[in-house]
CSV table of C-alpha atoms in Angstrom, one decimal:
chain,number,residue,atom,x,y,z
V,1,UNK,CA,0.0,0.0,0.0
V,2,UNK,CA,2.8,2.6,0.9
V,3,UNK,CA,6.0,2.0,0.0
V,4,UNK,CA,8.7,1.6,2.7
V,5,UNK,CA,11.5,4.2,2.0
V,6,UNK,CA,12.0,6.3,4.9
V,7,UNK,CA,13.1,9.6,4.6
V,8,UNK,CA,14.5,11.5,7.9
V,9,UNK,CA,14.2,15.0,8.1
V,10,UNK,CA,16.5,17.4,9.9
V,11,UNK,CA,15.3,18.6,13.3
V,12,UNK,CA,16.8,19.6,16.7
V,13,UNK,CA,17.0,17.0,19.8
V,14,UNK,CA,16.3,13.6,19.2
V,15,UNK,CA,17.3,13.8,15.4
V,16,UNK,CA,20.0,15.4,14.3
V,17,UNK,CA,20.9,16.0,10.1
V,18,UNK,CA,18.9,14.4,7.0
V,19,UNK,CA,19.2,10.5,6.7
V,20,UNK,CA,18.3,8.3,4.5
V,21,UNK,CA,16.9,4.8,4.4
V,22,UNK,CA,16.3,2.9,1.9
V,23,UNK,CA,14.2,-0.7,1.8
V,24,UNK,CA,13.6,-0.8,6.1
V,25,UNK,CA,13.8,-4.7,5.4
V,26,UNK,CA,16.7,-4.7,3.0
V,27,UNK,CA,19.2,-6.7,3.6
V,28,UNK,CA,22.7,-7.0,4.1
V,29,UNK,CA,23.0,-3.2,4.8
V,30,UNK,CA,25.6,-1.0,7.1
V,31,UNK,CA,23.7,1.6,9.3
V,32,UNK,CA,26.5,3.7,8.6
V,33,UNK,CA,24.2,7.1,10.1
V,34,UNK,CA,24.0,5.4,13.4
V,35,UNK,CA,25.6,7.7,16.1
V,36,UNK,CA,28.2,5.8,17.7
V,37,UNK,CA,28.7,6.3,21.4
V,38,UNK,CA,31.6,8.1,21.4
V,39,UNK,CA,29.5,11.0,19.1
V,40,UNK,CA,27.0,10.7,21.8
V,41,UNK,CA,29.2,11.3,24.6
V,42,UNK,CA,30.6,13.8,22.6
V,43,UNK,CA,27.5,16.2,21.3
V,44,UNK,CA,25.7,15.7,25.0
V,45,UNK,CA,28.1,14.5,27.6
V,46,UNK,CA,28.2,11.7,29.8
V,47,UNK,CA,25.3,9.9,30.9
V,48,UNK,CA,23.3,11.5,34.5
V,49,UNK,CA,22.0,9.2,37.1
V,50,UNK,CA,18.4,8.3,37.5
V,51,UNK,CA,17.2,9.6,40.9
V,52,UNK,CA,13.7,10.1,42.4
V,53,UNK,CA,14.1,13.5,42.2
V,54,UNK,CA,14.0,13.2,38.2
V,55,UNK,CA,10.3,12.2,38.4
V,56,UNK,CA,10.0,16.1,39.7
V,57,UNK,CA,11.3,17.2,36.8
V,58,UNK,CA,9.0,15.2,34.4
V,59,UNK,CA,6.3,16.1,36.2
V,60,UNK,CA,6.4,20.0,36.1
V,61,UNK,CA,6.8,19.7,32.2
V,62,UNK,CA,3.8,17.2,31.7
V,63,UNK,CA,5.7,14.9,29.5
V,64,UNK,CA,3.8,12.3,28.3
V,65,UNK,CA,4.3,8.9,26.9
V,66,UNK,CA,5.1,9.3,23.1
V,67,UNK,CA,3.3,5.8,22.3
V,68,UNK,CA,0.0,7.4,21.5
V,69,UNK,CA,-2.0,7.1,24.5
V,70,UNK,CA,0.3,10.3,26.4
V,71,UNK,CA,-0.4,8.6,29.8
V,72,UNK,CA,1.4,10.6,32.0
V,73,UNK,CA,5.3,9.4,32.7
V,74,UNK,CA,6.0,10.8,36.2
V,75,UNK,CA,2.3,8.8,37.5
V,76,UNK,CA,4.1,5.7,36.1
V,77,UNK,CA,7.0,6.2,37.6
V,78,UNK,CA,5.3,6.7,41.2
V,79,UNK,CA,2.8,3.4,40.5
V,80,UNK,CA,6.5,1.5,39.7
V,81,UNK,CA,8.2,3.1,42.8
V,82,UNK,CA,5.1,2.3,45.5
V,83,UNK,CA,6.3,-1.6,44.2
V,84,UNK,CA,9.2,-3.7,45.4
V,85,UNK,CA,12.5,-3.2,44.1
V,86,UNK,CA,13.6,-5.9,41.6
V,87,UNK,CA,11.0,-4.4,38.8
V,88,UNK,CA,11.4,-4.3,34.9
V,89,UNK,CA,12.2,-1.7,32.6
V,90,UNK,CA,11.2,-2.5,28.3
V,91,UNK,CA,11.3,-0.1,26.3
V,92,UNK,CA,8.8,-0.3,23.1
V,93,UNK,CA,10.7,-0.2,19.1
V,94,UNK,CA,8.4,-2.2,17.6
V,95,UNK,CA,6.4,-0.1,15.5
V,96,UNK,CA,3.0,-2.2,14.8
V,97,UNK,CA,1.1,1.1,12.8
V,98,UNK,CA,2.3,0.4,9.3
V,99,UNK,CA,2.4,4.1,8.6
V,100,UNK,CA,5.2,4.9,11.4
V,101,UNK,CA,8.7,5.7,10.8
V,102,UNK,CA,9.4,7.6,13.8
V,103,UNK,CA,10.7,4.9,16.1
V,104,UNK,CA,13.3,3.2,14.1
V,105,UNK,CA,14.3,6.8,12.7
V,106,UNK,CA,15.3,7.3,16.5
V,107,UNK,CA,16.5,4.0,17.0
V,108,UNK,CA,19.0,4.0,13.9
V,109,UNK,CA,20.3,7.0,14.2
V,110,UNK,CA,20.1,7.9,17.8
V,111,UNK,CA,19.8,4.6,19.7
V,112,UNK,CA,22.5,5.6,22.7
V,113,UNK,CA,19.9,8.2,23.3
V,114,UNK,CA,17.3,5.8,24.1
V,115,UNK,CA,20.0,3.2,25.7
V,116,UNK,CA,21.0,6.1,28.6
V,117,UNK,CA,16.9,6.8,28.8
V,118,UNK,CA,15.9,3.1,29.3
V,119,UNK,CA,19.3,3.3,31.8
V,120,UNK,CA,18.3,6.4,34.0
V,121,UNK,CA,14.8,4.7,33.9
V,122,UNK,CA,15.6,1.9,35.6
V,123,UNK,CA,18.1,3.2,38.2
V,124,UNK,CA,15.2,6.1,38.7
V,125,UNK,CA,12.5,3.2,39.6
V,126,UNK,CA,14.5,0.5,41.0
V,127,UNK,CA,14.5,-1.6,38.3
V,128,UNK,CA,17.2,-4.9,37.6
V,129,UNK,CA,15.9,-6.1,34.2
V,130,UNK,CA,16.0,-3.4,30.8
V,131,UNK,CA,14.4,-5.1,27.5
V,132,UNK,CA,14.2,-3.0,23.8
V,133,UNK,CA,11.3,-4.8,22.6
V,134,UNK,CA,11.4,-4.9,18.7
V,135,UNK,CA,9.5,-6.8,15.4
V,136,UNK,CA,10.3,-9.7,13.5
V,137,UNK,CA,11.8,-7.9,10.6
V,138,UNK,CA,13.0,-4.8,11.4
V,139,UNK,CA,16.4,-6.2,11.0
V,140,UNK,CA,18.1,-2.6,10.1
V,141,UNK,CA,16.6,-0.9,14.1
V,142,UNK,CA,17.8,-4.3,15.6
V,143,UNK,CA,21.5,-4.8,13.9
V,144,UNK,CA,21.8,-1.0,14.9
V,145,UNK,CA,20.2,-1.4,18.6
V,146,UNK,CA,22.7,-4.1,19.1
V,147,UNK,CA,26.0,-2.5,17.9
V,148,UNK,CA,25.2,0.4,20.2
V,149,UNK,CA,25.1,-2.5,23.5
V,150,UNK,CA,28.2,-4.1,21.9
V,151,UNK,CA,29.9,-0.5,21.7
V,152,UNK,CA,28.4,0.4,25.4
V,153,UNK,CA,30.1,-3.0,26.9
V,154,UNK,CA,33.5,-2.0,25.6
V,155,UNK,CA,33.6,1.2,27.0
V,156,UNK,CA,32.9,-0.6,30.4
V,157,UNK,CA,30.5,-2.4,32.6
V,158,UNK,CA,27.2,-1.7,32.2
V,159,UNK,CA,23.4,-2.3,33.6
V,160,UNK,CA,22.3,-5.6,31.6
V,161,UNK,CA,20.0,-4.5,28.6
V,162,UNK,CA,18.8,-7.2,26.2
V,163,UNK,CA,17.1,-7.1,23.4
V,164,UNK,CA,13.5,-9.3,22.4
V,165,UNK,CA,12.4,-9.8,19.2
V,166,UNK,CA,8.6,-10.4,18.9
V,167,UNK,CA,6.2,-11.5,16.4
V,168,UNK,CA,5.7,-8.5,13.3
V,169,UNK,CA,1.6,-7.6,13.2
V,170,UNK,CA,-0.4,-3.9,14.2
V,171,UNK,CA,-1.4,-5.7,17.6
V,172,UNK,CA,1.7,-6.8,18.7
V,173,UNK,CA,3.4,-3.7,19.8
V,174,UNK,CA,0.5,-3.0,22.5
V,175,UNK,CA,1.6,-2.4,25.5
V,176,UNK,CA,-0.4,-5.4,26.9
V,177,UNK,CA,0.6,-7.7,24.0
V,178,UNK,CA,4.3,-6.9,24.5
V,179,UNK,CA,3.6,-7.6,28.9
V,180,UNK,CA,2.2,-10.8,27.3
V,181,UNK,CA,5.0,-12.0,24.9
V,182,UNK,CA,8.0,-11.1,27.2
V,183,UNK,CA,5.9,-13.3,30.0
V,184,UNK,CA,6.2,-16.2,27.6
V,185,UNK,CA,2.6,-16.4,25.6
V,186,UNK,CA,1.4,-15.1,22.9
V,187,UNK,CA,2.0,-11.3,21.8
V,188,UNK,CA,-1.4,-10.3,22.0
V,189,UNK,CA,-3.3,-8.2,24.1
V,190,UNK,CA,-4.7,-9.2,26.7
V,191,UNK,CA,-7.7,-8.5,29.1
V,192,UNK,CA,-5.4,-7.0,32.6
V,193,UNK,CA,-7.1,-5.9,35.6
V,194,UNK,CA,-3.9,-4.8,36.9
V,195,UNK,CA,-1.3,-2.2,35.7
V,196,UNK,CA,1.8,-3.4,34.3
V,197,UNK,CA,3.7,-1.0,37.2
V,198,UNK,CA,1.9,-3.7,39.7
V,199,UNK,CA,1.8,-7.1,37.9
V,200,UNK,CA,3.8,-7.1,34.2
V,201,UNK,CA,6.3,-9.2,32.9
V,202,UNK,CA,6.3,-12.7,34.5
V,203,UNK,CA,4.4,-11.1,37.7
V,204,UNK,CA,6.8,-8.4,37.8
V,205,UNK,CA,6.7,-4.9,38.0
V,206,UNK,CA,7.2,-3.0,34.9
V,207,UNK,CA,8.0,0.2,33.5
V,208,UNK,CA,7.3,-0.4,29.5
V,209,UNK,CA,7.6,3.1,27.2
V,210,UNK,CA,7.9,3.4,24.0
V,211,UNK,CA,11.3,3.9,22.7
V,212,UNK,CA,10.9,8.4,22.2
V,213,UNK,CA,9.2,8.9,25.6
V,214,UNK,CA,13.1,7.1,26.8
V,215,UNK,CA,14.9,9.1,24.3
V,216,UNK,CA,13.3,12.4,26.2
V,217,UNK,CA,14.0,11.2,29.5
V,218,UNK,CA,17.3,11.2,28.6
V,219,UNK,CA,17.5,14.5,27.2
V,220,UNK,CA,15.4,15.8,30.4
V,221,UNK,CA,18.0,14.2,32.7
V,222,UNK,CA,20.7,16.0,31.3
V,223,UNK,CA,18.8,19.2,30.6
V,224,UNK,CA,16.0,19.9,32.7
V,225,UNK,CA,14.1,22.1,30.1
V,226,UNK,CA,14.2,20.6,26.5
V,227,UNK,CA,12.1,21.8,23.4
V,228,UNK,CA,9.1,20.0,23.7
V,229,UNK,CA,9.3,18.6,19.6
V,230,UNK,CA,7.0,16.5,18.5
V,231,UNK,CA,8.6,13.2,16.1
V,232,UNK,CA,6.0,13.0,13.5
V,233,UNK,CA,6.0,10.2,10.3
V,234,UNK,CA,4.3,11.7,7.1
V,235,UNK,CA,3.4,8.9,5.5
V,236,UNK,CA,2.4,8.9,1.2
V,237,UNK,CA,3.2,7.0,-2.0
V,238,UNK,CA,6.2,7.9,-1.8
V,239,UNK,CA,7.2,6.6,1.4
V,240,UNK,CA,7.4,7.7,4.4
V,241,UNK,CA,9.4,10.4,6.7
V,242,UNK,CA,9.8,11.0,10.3
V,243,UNK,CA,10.5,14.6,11.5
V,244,UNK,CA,10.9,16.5,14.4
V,245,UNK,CA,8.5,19.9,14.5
V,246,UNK,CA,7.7,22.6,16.9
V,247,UNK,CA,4.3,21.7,18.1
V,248,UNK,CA,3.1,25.3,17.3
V,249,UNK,CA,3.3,24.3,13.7
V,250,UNK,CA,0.8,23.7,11.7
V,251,UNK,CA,-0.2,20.5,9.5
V,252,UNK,CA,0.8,22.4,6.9
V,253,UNK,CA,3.8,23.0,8.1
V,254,UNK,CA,4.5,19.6,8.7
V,255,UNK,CA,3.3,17.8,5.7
V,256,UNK,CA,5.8,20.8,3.8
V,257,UNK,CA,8.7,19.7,6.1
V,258,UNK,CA,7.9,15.8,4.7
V,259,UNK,CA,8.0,17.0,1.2
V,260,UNK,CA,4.7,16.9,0.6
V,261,UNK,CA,2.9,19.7,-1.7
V,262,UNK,CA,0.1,21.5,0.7
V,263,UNK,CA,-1.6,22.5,-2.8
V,264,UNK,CA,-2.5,19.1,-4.0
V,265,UNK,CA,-4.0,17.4,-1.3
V,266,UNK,CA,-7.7,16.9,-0.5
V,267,UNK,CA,-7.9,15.6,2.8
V,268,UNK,CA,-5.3,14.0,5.6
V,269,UNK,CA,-5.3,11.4,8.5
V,270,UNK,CA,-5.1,12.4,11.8
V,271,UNK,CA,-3.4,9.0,13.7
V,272,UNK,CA,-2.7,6.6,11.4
V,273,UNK,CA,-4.7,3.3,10.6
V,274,UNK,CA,-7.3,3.6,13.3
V,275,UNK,CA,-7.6,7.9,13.2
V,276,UNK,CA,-9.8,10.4,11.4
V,277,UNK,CA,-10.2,11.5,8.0
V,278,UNK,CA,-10.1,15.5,8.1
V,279,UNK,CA,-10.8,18.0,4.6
V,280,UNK,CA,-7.6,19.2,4.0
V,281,UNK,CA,-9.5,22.6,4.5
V,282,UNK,CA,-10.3,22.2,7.8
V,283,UNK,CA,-6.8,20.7,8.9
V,284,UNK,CA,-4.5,22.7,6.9
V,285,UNK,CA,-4.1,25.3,9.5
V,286,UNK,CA,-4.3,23.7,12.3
V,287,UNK,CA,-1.6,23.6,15.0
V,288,UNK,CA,-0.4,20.1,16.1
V,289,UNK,CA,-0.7,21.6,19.7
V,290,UNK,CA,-4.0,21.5,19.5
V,291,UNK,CA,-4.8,17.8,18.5
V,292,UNK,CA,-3.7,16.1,21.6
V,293,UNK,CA,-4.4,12.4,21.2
V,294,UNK,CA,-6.0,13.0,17.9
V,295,UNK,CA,-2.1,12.1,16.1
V,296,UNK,CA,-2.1,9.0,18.4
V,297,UNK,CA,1.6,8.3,17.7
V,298,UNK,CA,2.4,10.8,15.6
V,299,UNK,CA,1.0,9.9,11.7
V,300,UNK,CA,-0.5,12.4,9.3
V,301,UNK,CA,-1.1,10.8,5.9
V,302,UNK,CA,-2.5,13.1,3.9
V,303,UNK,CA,-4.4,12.3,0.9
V,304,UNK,CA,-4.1,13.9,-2.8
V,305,UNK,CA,-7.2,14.9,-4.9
V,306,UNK,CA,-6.4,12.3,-7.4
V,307,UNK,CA,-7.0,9.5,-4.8
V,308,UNK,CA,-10.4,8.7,-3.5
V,309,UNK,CA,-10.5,8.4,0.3
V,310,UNK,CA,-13.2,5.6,0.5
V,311,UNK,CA,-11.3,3.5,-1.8
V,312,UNK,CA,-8.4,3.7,0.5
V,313,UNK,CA,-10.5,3.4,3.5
V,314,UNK,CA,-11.8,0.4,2.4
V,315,UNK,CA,-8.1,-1.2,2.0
V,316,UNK,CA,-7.4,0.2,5.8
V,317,UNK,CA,-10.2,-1.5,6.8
V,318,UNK,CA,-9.4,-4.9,5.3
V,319,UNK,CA,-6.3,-4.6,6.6
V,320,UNK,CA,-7.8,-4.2,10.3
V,321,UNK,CA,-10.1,-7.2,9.9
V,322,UNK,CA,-6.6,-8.9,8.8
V,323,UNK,CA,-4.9,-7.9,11.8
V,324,UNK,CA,-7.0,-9.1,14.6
V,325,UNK,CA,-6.5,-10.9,17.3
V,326,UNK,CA,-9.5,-13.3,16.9
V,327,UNK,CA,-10.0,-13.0,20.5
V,328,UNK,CA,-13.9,-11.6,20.5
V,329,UNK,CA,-16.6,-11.4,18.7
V,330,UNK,CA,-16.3,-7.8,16.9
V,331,UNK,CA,-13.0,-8.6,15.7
V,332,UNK,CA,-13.8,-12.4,14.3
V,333,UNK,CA,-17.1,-11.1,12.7
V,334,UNK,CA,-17.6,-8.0,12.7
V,335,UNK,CA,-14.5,-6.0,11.1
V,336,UNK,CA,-14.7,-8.6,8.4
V,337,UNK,CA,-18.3,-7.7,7.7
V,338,UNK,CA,-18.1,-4.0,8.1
V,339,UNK,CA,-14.5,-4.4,5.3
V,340,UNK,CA,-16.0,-6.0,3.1
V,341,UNK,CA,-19.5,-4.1,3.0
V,342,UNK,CA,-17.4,-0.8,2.9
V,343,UNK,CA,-15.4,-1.8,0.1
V,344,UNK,CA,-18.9,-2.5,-2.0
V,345,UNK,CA,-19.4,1.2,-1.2
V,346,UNK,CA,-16.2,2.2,-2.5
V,347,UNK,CA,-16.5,0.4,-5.6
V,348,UNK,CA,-19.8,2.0,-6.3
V,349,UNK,CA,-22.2,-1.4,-5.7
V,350,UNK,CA,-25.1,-2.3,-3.4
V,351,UNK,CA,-26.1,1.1,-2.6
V,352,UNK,CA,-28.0,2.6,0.0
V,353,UNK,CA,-29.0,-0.8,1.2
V,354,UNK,CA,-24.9,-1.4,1.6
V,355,UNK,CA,-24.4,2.1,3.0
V,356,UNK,CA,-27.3,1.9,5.1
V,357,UNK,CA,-25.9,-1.6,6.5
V,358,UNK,CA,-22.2,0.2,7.3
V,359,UNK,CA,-23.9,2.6,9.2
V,360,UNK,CA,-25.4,-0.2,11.6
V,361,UNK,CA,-22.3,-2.2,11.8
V,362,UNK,CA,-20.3,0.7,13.0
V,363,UNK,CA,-23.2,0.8,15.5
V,364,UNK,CA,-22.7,-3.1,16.6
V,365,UNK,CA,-19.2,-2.3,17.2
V,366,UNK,CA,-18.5,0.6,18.8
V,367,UNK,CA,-17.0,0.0,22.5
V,368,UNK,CA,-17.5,-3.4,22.2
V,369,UNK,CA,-13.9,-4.8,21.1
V,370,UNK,CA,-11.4,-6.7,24.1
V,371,UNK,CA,-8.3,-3.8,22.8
V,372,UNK,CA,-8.5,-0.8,20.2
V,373,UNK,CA,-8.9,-2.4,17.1
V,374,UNK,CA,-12.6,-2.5,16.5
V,375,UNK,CA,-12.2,1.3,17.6
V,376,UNK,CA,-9.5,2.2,15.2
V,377,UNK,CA,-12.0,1.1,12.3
V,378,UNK,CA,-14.9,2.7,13.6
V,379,UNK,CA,-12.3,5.6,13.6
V,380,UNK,CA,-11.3,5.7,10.4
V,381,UNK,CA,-15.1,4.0,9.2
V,382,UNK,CA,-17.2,6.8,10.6
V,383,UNK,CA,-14.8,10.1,9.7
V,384,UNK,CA,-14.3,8.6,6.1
V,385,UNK,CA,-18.3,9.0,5.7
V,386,UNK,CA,-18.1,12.4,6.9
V,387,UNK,CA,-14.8,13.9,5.2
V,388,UNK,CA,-16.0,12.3,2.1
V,389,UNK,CA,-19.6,12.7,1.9
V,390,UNK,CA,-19.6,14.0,-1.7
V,391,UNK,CA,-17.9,10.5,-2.9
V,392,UNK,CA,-20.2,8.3,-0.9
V,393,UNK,CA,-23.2,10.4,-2.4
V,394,UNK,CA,-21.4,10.3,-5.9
V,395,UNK,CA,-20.4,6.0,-5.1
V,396,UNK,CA,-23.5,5.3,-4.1
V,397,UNK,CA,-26.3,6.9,-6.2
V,398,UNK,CA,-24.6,7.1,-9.1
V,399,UNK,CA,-21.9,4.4,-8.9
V,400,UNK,CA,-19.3,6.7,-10.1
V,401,UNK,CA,-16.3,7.8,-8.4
V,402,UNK,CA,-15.5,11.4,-8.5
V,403,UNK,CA,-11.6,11.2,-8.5
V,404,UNK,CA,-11.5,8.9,-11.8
């Protein structure tokens, strides 16, 4: 659907100079763009200590956990440190959303950055055990994950950090599917009544998140006040590319920075596979400060006016029903159902009958999934009918598409 070159833009803080990638499963390859650790000790100095007195600091700035969800670091960091000692620390790489870029752009080209962040994580909570936690796969962010440890034991000894390699799929990066896999079953999620900071990985307490919120803490530790960027992947035909933007820009601004041309777009995706659908002239000058959880992990894909939005709604969707879990009944029946009516719509057949029989679906499975995936296609389902509403009217009474 998109293709996987990844462009990296220039930016200030956690990336540092254009790179790029080519094929992200290409191999053999050298990451020859990796900083190595002596550049790192270099351009920021050695690594601080984690202390208690560093969840303070996190707290008066509001970070938040750069995941998607922006659950609130320092409140995990007090949940871990009300546990016994002995805890576990895993920081998240593996980048489920097809449309993301931004957490192997950090990873292979800044990856001692998140190394002294998962560090001064674990000696701020208490923690013996460290864990990257990366996909089947992404053989380039591994190879340059584990060159960074390699260089890190020979400059001396060292807190343990290992690396896990899970099963590549959109579900298997959630935080409750990677509790799961490290515990030994299957990397799905899971139904928890308790936190992971009370009961994670094998029982234990755990600290898991995701590989920028580390790569901040370590910036924080050292820093105190940092630019508050925002790591964004804009994600087209042409690939995709991770910046790093002042939240006070605009989408504009930001699909500009990923070489995108503002003038030819129709629409864009707030969040990736399971966001919203926005006119491009309602979103074009809107500030990313403002959207909050709306960019879930940080995906704008915006859409050209050559392309028709249901048609690649309908091949989100599929790919939703594809992804699940099996675990309940709106994933096993129900995003299968709603997919394949959709894509009827799109293609101009069944009409209001079809449409009418969406709409209900939607309905049916709304709030009723065991994790986020029935609500990511209810997401991107119910704003597609809105931001489009000229092609559905155009697909469905006249079985014609307007964009050819």
């Amino acid at each position: 659907m998109f293709s996987p070159e990844t462009r990296l833009a220039t930016g200030a803080g956690l990336l540092q100079g254009p790179v790029w990638f080519d094929s992200v499963d290409a191999v053999p390859f050298e990451p020859v763009f990796a900083e190595s650790l002596h550049q790192h000790t270099v351009r920021l100095g050695p690594r601080p200590a984690g202390s208690g007195a560093l969840i303070d600091v996190i707290e008066s700035r509001g970070e938040g956990g750069r995941g998607g969800a922006w659950f609130p670091v320092a409140a995990k960091w007090r949940s871990m440190l009300a546990q016994p000692p002995g805890g576990v620390v895993v920081g998240n790489g593996a980048e489920g959303e097809p449309a993301s870029a931004k957490d192997a752009a950090v990873l292979q080209s800044r990856p001692h950055l998140v190394l002294d962040g998962i560090e001064i994580a674990a000696e701020a909570v208490g923690a013996t055990e460290m864990i990257i936690w990366l996909h089947e796969g992404d053989d380039r962010t591994e190879l340059a994950v584990r060159e960074a440890l390699a260089q890190r034991q020979q400059n001396g000894p060292r807190g343990a950090i290992r690396v896990e390699v899970g099963p590549a799929g959109y579900l298997t990066g959630e935080s409750s599917a990677v509790i799961r896999g490290l515990s030994g079953g299957p990397a799905l999620p899971m139904f928890r009544h308790a936190p992971a900071t009370v009961s994670g990985v094998g029982g234990r307490p755990t600290l898991l998140h995701n590989v920028e919120t580390l790569a901040r803490i370590a910036l924080v530790a050292r820093y105190g006040l940092v630019p508050d960027t925002r790591l964004l992947t804009i994600t087209g035909d042409g690939g995709r590319t991770a910046i790093e933007i002042d939240p006070a820009a605009t989408i504009t601004d930001a699909v500009v920075a990923g070489g995108v041309e503002e003038k030819t777009l129709q629409a864009v995706l707030l969040g990736g596979y399971g966001g919203q659908w926005l006119p491009w002239s309602d979103a074009a000058g809107l500030p990313l400060s403002a959207l909050g959880k709306s960019l879930g992990a940080g995906i704008l894909i915006p859409l050209a006016r050559n392309r028709c939005g249901l048609r690649l709604t309908a091949e989100l969707d599929h790919y939703l029903a594809a992804a699940s879990a099996r675990q309940c009944g709106p994933c096993m029946f129900g995003l299968p159902a709603l997919a394949d009516l959709f894509r009827q719509v799109a293609d101009g057949g069944g009409g209001r009958r079809h449409l009418r029989r969406v709409r209900e679906l939607l309905d049916e499975v709304t709030g009723r999934g065991a994790c986020h995936l029935p609500e990511a296609a209810v997401n991107i389902t119910t704003t597609a009918l809105a931001c489009f509403a000229a092609d559905v009217d155009s697909h469905v009474n006249r079985g014609r598409c307007l964009h050819g």
